[in-house]
Amino acid sequence: DGGITQSPKYLFRKEGQNVTLSCEQNLNHDAMYWYRQDPGQGLRLIYYSQIVNDFQKGDIAEGYSVSREKKESFPLTVTSAQKNPTAFYLCASKGRGGLVLQAGELFFGEGSRLTVL
Amino acid sequence: AQSVTQLDSHVSVSEGTPVLLRCNYSSSYSPSLFWYVQHPNKGLQLLLKYTSAATLVKGINGFEAEFKKSETSFHLTKPSAHMSDAAEYFCVVSGGSQGNLIFGKGTKLSVKP
């Protein structure tokens, strides 16, 4: 079945360590997104990519990095510069690319929960 | 600028009674509006979307929402709640920086037996 796979589902990190969250999709979607979710805060956009080898900062990109070397993959690295990384991270994709998210539906993975010890 | 406000952070209903989750939006042009549902520790799933066609939008699992431009509202309703409806619901408007989606802070729906 087509969908978005995020791994790992749970991840623990010591302060000062970088970690990378995986996001893979087999929906043949052009656009991919990373969101951060904190309790009572809704979803906030970290980075997005509309096409391979191109990505844009979202509203809270500081302390994060991404790459888009393949259409299917959009990994997110949480760096040691991110001051409060404990959160639930959601990856999403959308078909037909396009410059803006207008009427299109986002398809979400099941999320990765990162906890900093 | 676009924004979305979910008026209740938590709604509790009894099984079999109606559900109303309230959402107001602000947009400088005709927006696209969405409702997503999230069960605990899961991703989000689209319930329904409004894209300037019919103002009453029907979604999955018996949910529907009505777009009211004069009230800038897009409230989500269901005639009869089921235990499986217990989840968090997000109202979303298109727009914002780079035209991305703007999520409300969510409404947690509890359903009592």
GROMACS .gro file of C-alpha atoms in nm:
model
  230
    1ASP     CA    1   0.000   0.000   0.000
    2GLY     CA    2   0.115   0.353  -0.069
    3GLY     CA    3   0.195   0.577   0.219
    4ILE     CA    4   0.450   0.762   0.426
    5THR     CA    5   0.684   0.582   0.663
    6GLN     CA    6   0.858   0.760   0.946
    7SER     CA    7   1.128   0.605   1.159
    8PRO     CA    8   1.209   0.563   1.434
    9LYS     CA    9   0.874   0.595   1.612
   10TYR     CA   10   1.046   0.677   1.941
   11LEU     CA   11   1.393   0.822   1.984
   12PHE     CA   12   1.592   0.932   2.285
   13ARG     CA   13   1.884   1.168   2.258
   14LYS     CA   14   2.140   1.310   2.494
   15GLU     CA   15   2.198   1.681   2.492
   16GLY     CA   16   2.456   1.788   2.236
   17GLN     CA   17   2.385   1.504   1.995
   18ASN     CA   18   2.249   1.536   1.644
   19VAL     CA   19   1.975   1.294   1.542
   20THR     CA   20   1.819   1.221   1.205
   21LEU     CA   21   1.456   1.132   1.153
   22SER     CA   22   1.369   0.935   0.843
   23CYS     CA   23   1.072   1.001   0.614
   24GLU     CA   24   1.006   0.788   0.307
   25GLN     CA   25   0.704   0.800   0.076
   26ASN     CA   26   0.595   0.579  -0.213
   27LEU     CA   27   0.307   0.800  -0.324
   28ASN     CA   28   0.510   0.959  -0.605
   29HIS     CA   29   0.445   1.299  -0.447
   30ASP     CA   30   0.659   1.596  -0.538
   31ALA     CA   31   0.620   1.801  -0.221
   32MET     CA   32   0.722   1.693   0.127
   33TYR     CA   33   0.700   1.867   0.463
   34TRP     CA   34   0.824   1.845   0.820
   35TYR     CA   35   0.611   1.969   1.108
   36ARG     CA   36   0.674   1.990   1.479
   37GLN     CA   37   0.388   1.931   1.722
   38ASP     CA   38   0.390   2.039   2.087
   39PRO     CA   39   0.093   1.996   2.324
   40GLY     CA   40  -0.163   2.269   2.274
   41GLN     CA   41   0.041   2.433   1.997
   42GLY     CA   42  -0.094   2.279   1.679
   43LEU     CA   43   0.154   2.201   1.402
   44ARG     CA   44   0.438   2.431   1.306
   45LEU     CA   45   0.623   2.403   0.976
   46ILE     CA   46   0.996   2.333   0.997
   47TYR     CA   47   1.103   2.277   0.635
   48TYR     CA   48   0.940   2.186   0.308
   49SER     CA   49   1.054   2.071  -0.032
   50GLN     CA   50   0.859   2.108  -0.355
   51ILE     CA   51   1.105   1.922  -0.575
   52VAL     CA   52   1.420   1.712  -0.553
   53ASN     CA   53   1.736   1.903  -0.458
   54ASP     CA   54   1.539   2.204  -0.339
   55PHE     CA   55   1.395   2.291   0.001
   56GLN     CA   56   1.273   2.597   0.188
   57LYS     CA   57   1.268   2.705   0.551
   58GLY     CA   58   0.938   2.710   0.728
   59ASP     CA   59   0.842   2.907   1.035
   60ILE     CA   60   1.074   2.734   1.286
   61ALA     CA   61   1.376   2.612   1.087
   62GLU     CA   62   1.646   2.717   1.336
   63GLY     CA   63   1.835   2.418   1.473
   64TYR     CA   64   1.712   2.182   1.200
   65SER     CA   65   1.847   2.073   0.863
   66VAL     CA   66   1.708   1.867   0.575
   67SER     CA   67   1.808   1.717   0.243
   68ARG     CA   68   1.609   1.606  -0.062
   69GLU     CA   69   1.838   1.393  -0.275
   70LYS     CA   70   1.561   1.157  -0.384
   71LYS     CA   71   1.193   1.216  -0.451
   72GLU     CA   72   1.098   0.945  -0.203
   73SER     CA   73   1.306   1.063   0.090
   74PHE     CA   74   1.315   1.378   0.305
   75PRO     CA   75   1.521   1.321   0.622
   76LEU     CA   76   1.523   1.575   0.904
   77THR     CA   77   1.827   1.630   1.125
   78VAL     CA   78   1.770   1.781   1.466
   79THR     CA   79   2.100   1.944   1.553
   80SER     CA   80   2.252   2.028   1.888
   81ALA     CA   81   2.166   2.392   1.811
   82GLN     CA   82   1.796   2.319   1.860
   83LYS     CA   83   1.740   2.436   2.216
   84ASN     CA   84   1.419   2.251   2.290
   85PRO     CA   85   1.403   1.948   2.063
   86THR     CA   86   1.168   1.728   2.266
   87ALA     CA   87   0.854   1.707   2.053
   88PHE     CA   88   0.647   1.496   1.816
   89TYR     CA   89   0.765   1.530   1.456
   90LEU     CA   90   0.537   1.472   1.161
   91CYS     CA   91   0.630   1.428   0.798
   92ALA     CA   92   0.376   1.489   0.522
   93SER     CA   93   0.357   1.487   0.145
   94LYS     CA   94   0.136   1.629  -0.125
   95GLY     CA   95   0.093   1.535  -0.487
   96ARG     CA   96   0.131   1.761  -0.790
   97GLY     CA   97   0.388   1.980  -0.621
   98GLY     CA   98   0.292   2.333  -0.695
   99LEU     CA   99   0.411   2.652  -0.540
  100VAL     CA  100   0.152   2.676  -0.268
  101LEU     CA  101  -0.060   2.451  -0.057
  102GLN     CA  102  -0.404   2.554  -0.168
  103ALA     CA  103  -0.669   2.290  -0.217
  104GLY     CA  104  -0.443   1.991  -0.188
  105GLU     CA  105  -0.460   1.729   0.078
  106LEU     CA  106  -0.161   1.650   0.294
  107PHE     CA  107  -0.081   1.285   0.366
  108PHE     CA  108   0.089   1.232   0.701
  109GLY     CA  109   0.320   0.971   0.843
  110GLU     CA  110   0.260   0.832   1.191
  111GLY     CA  111   0.518   1.056   1.351
  112SER     CA  112   0.841   1.028   1.547
  113ARG     CA  113   0.857   1.122   1.914
  114LEU     CA  114   1.193   1.263   2.016
  115THR     CA  115   1.287   1.296   2.380
  116VAL     CA  116   1.604   1.465   2.500
  117LEU     CA  117   1.740   1.318   2.819
  118ALA     CA  118  -0.253   3.759   0.681
  119GLN     CA  119  -0.428   3.429   0.741
  120SER     CA  120  -0.504   3.286   1.081
  121VAL     CA  121  -0.726   3.024   1.238
  122THR     CA  122  -0.873   3.003   1.587
  123GLN     CA  123  -1.024   2.696   1.741
  124LEU     CA  124  -1.251   2.827   2.011
  125ASP     CA  125  -1.239   2.526   2.244
  126SER     CA  126  -0.930   2.338   2.351
  127HIS     CA  127  -1.140   2.052   2.491
  128VAL     CA  128  -1.495   1.935   2.421
  129SER     CA  129  -1.665   1.650   2.605
  130VAL     CA  130  -1.987   1.484   2.485
  131SER     CA  131  -2.181   1.169   2.563
  132GLU     CA  132  -2.202   0.889   2.311
  133GLY     CA  133  -2.499   0.939   2.079
  134THR     CA  134  -2.520   1.318   2.131
  135PRO     CA  135  -2.425   1.582   1.873
  136VAL     CA  136  -2.073   1.711   1.829
  137LEU     CA  137  -1.983   2.074   1.756
  138LEU     CA  138  -1.620   2.183   1.720
  139ARG     CA  139  -1.583   2.552   1.648
  140CYS     CA  140  -1.335   2.719   1.413
  141ASN     CA  141  -1.303   3.081   1.305
  142TYR     CA  142  -1.062   3.195   1.039
  143SER     CA  143  -0.916   3.514   0.905
  144SER     CA  144  -0.813   3.547   0.543
  145SER     CA  145  -0.759   3.832   0.303
  146TYR     CA  146  -0.893   3.626   0.014
  147SER     CA  147  -1.121   3.328  -0.039
  148PRO     CA  148  -0.950   3.054   0.157
  149SER     CA  149  -0.932   2.679   0.138
  150LEU     CA  150  -1.025   2.525   0.472
  151PHE     CA  151  -0.967   2.179   0.609
  152TRP     CA  152  -1.045   1.966   0.913
  153TYR     CA  153  -0.796   1.696   1.014
  154VAL     CA  154  -0.827   1.434   1.289
  155GLN     CA  155  -0.543   1.287   1.495
  156HIS     CA  156  -0.568   0.983   1.719
  157PRO     CA  157  -0.309   0.952   1.999
  158ASN     CA  158   0.049   0.911   1.876
  159LYS     CA  159  -0.065   0.894   1.516
  160GLY     CA  160  -0.041   1.113   1.210
  161LEU     CA  161  -0.322   1.339   1.088
  162GLN     CA  162  -0.599   1.225   0.856
  163LEU     CA  163  -0.809   1.454   0.639
  164LEU     CA  164  -1.176   1.465   0.743
  165LEU     CA  165  -1.302   1.715   0.487
  166LYS     CA  166  -1.207   2.024   0.289
  167TYR     CA  167  -1.372   2.337   0.153
  168THR     CA  168  -1.241   2.482  -0.171
  169SER     CA  169  -1.505   2.738  -0.280
  170ALA     CA  170  -1.757   2.488  -0.409
  171ALA     CA  171  -2.058   2.392  -0.192
  172THR     CA  172  -2.062   2.568   0.145
  173LEU     CA  173  -2.179   2.254   0.325
  174VAL     CA  174  -1.902   1.999   0.305
  175LYS     CA  175  -1.948   1.634   0.393
  176GLY     CA  176  -1.655   1.432   0.513
  177ILE     CA  177  -1.571   1.088   0.636
  178ASN     CA  178  -1.722   0.913   0.940
  179GLY     CA  179  -2.040   1.124   0.931
  180PHE     CA  180  -1.871   1.458   0.990
  181GLU     CA  181  -1.964   1.774   0.803
  182ALA     CA  182  -1.873   2.142   0.814
  183GLU     CA  183  -2.038   2.457   0.690
  184PHE     CA  184  -1.844   2.748   0.546
  185LYS     CA  185  -2.002   3.077   0.657
  186LYS     CA  186  -1.826   3.371   0.500
  187SER     CA  187  -2.028   3.632   0.689
  188GLU     CA  188  -1.926   3.478   1.020
  189THR     CA  189  -1.576   3.369   0.904
  190SER     CA  190  -1.650   3.030   1.053
  191PHE     CA  191  -1.600   2.668   0.952
  192HIS     CA  192  -1.749   2.465   1.238
  193LEU     CA  193  -1.731   2.086   1.237
  194THR     CA  194  -2.041   1.887   1.333
  195LYS     CA  195  -2.163   1.532   1.367
  196PRO     CA  196  -2.521   1.435   1.461
  197SER     CA  197  -2.429   1.148   1.690
  198ALA     CA  198  -2.094   1.091   1.859
  199HIS     CA  199  -1.930   0.750   1.869
  200MET     CA  200  -1.662   0.636   2.110
  201SER     CA  201  -1.420   0.604   1.819
  202ASP     CA  202  -1.455   0.978   1.752
  203ALA     CA  203  -1.245   1.057   2.059
  204ALA     CA  204  -0.937   1.226   1.915
  205GLU     CA  205  -0.784   1.568   1.852
  206TYR     CA  206  -0.923   1.775   1.567
  207PHE     CA  207  -0.741   2.049   1.378
  208CYS     CA  208  -0.890   2.326   1.170
  209VAL     CA  209  -0.655   2.439   0.893
  210VAL     CA  210  -0.655   2.735   0.653
  211SER     CA  211  -0.443   2.781   0.345
  212GLY     CA  212  -0.213   3.081   0.335
  213GLY     CA  213   0.065   3.213   0.552
  214SER     CA  214   0.431   3.237   0.459
  215GLN     CA  215   0.503   3.077   0.121
  216GLY     CA  216   0.134   2.991   0.098
  217ASN     CA  217   0.160   2.706   0.343
  218LEU     CA  218  -0.114   2.567   0.563
  219ILE     CA  219  -0.184   2.728   0.900
  220PHE     CA  220  -0.299   2.491   1.172
  221GLY     CA  221  -0.521   2.577   1.464
  222LYS     CA  222  -0.408   2.469   1.809
  223GLY     CA  223  -0.647   2.175   1.810
  224THR     CA  224  -0.960   2.065   1.998
  225LYS     CA  225  -0.950   1.747   2.198
  226LEU     CA  226  -1.281   1.561   2.178
  227SER     CA  227  -1.372   1.324   2.460
  228VAL     CA  228  -1.669   1.089   2.427
  229LYS     CA  229  -1.829   0.948   2.743
  230PRO     CA  230  -2.016   0.617   2.736
   0.00000   0.00000   0.00000
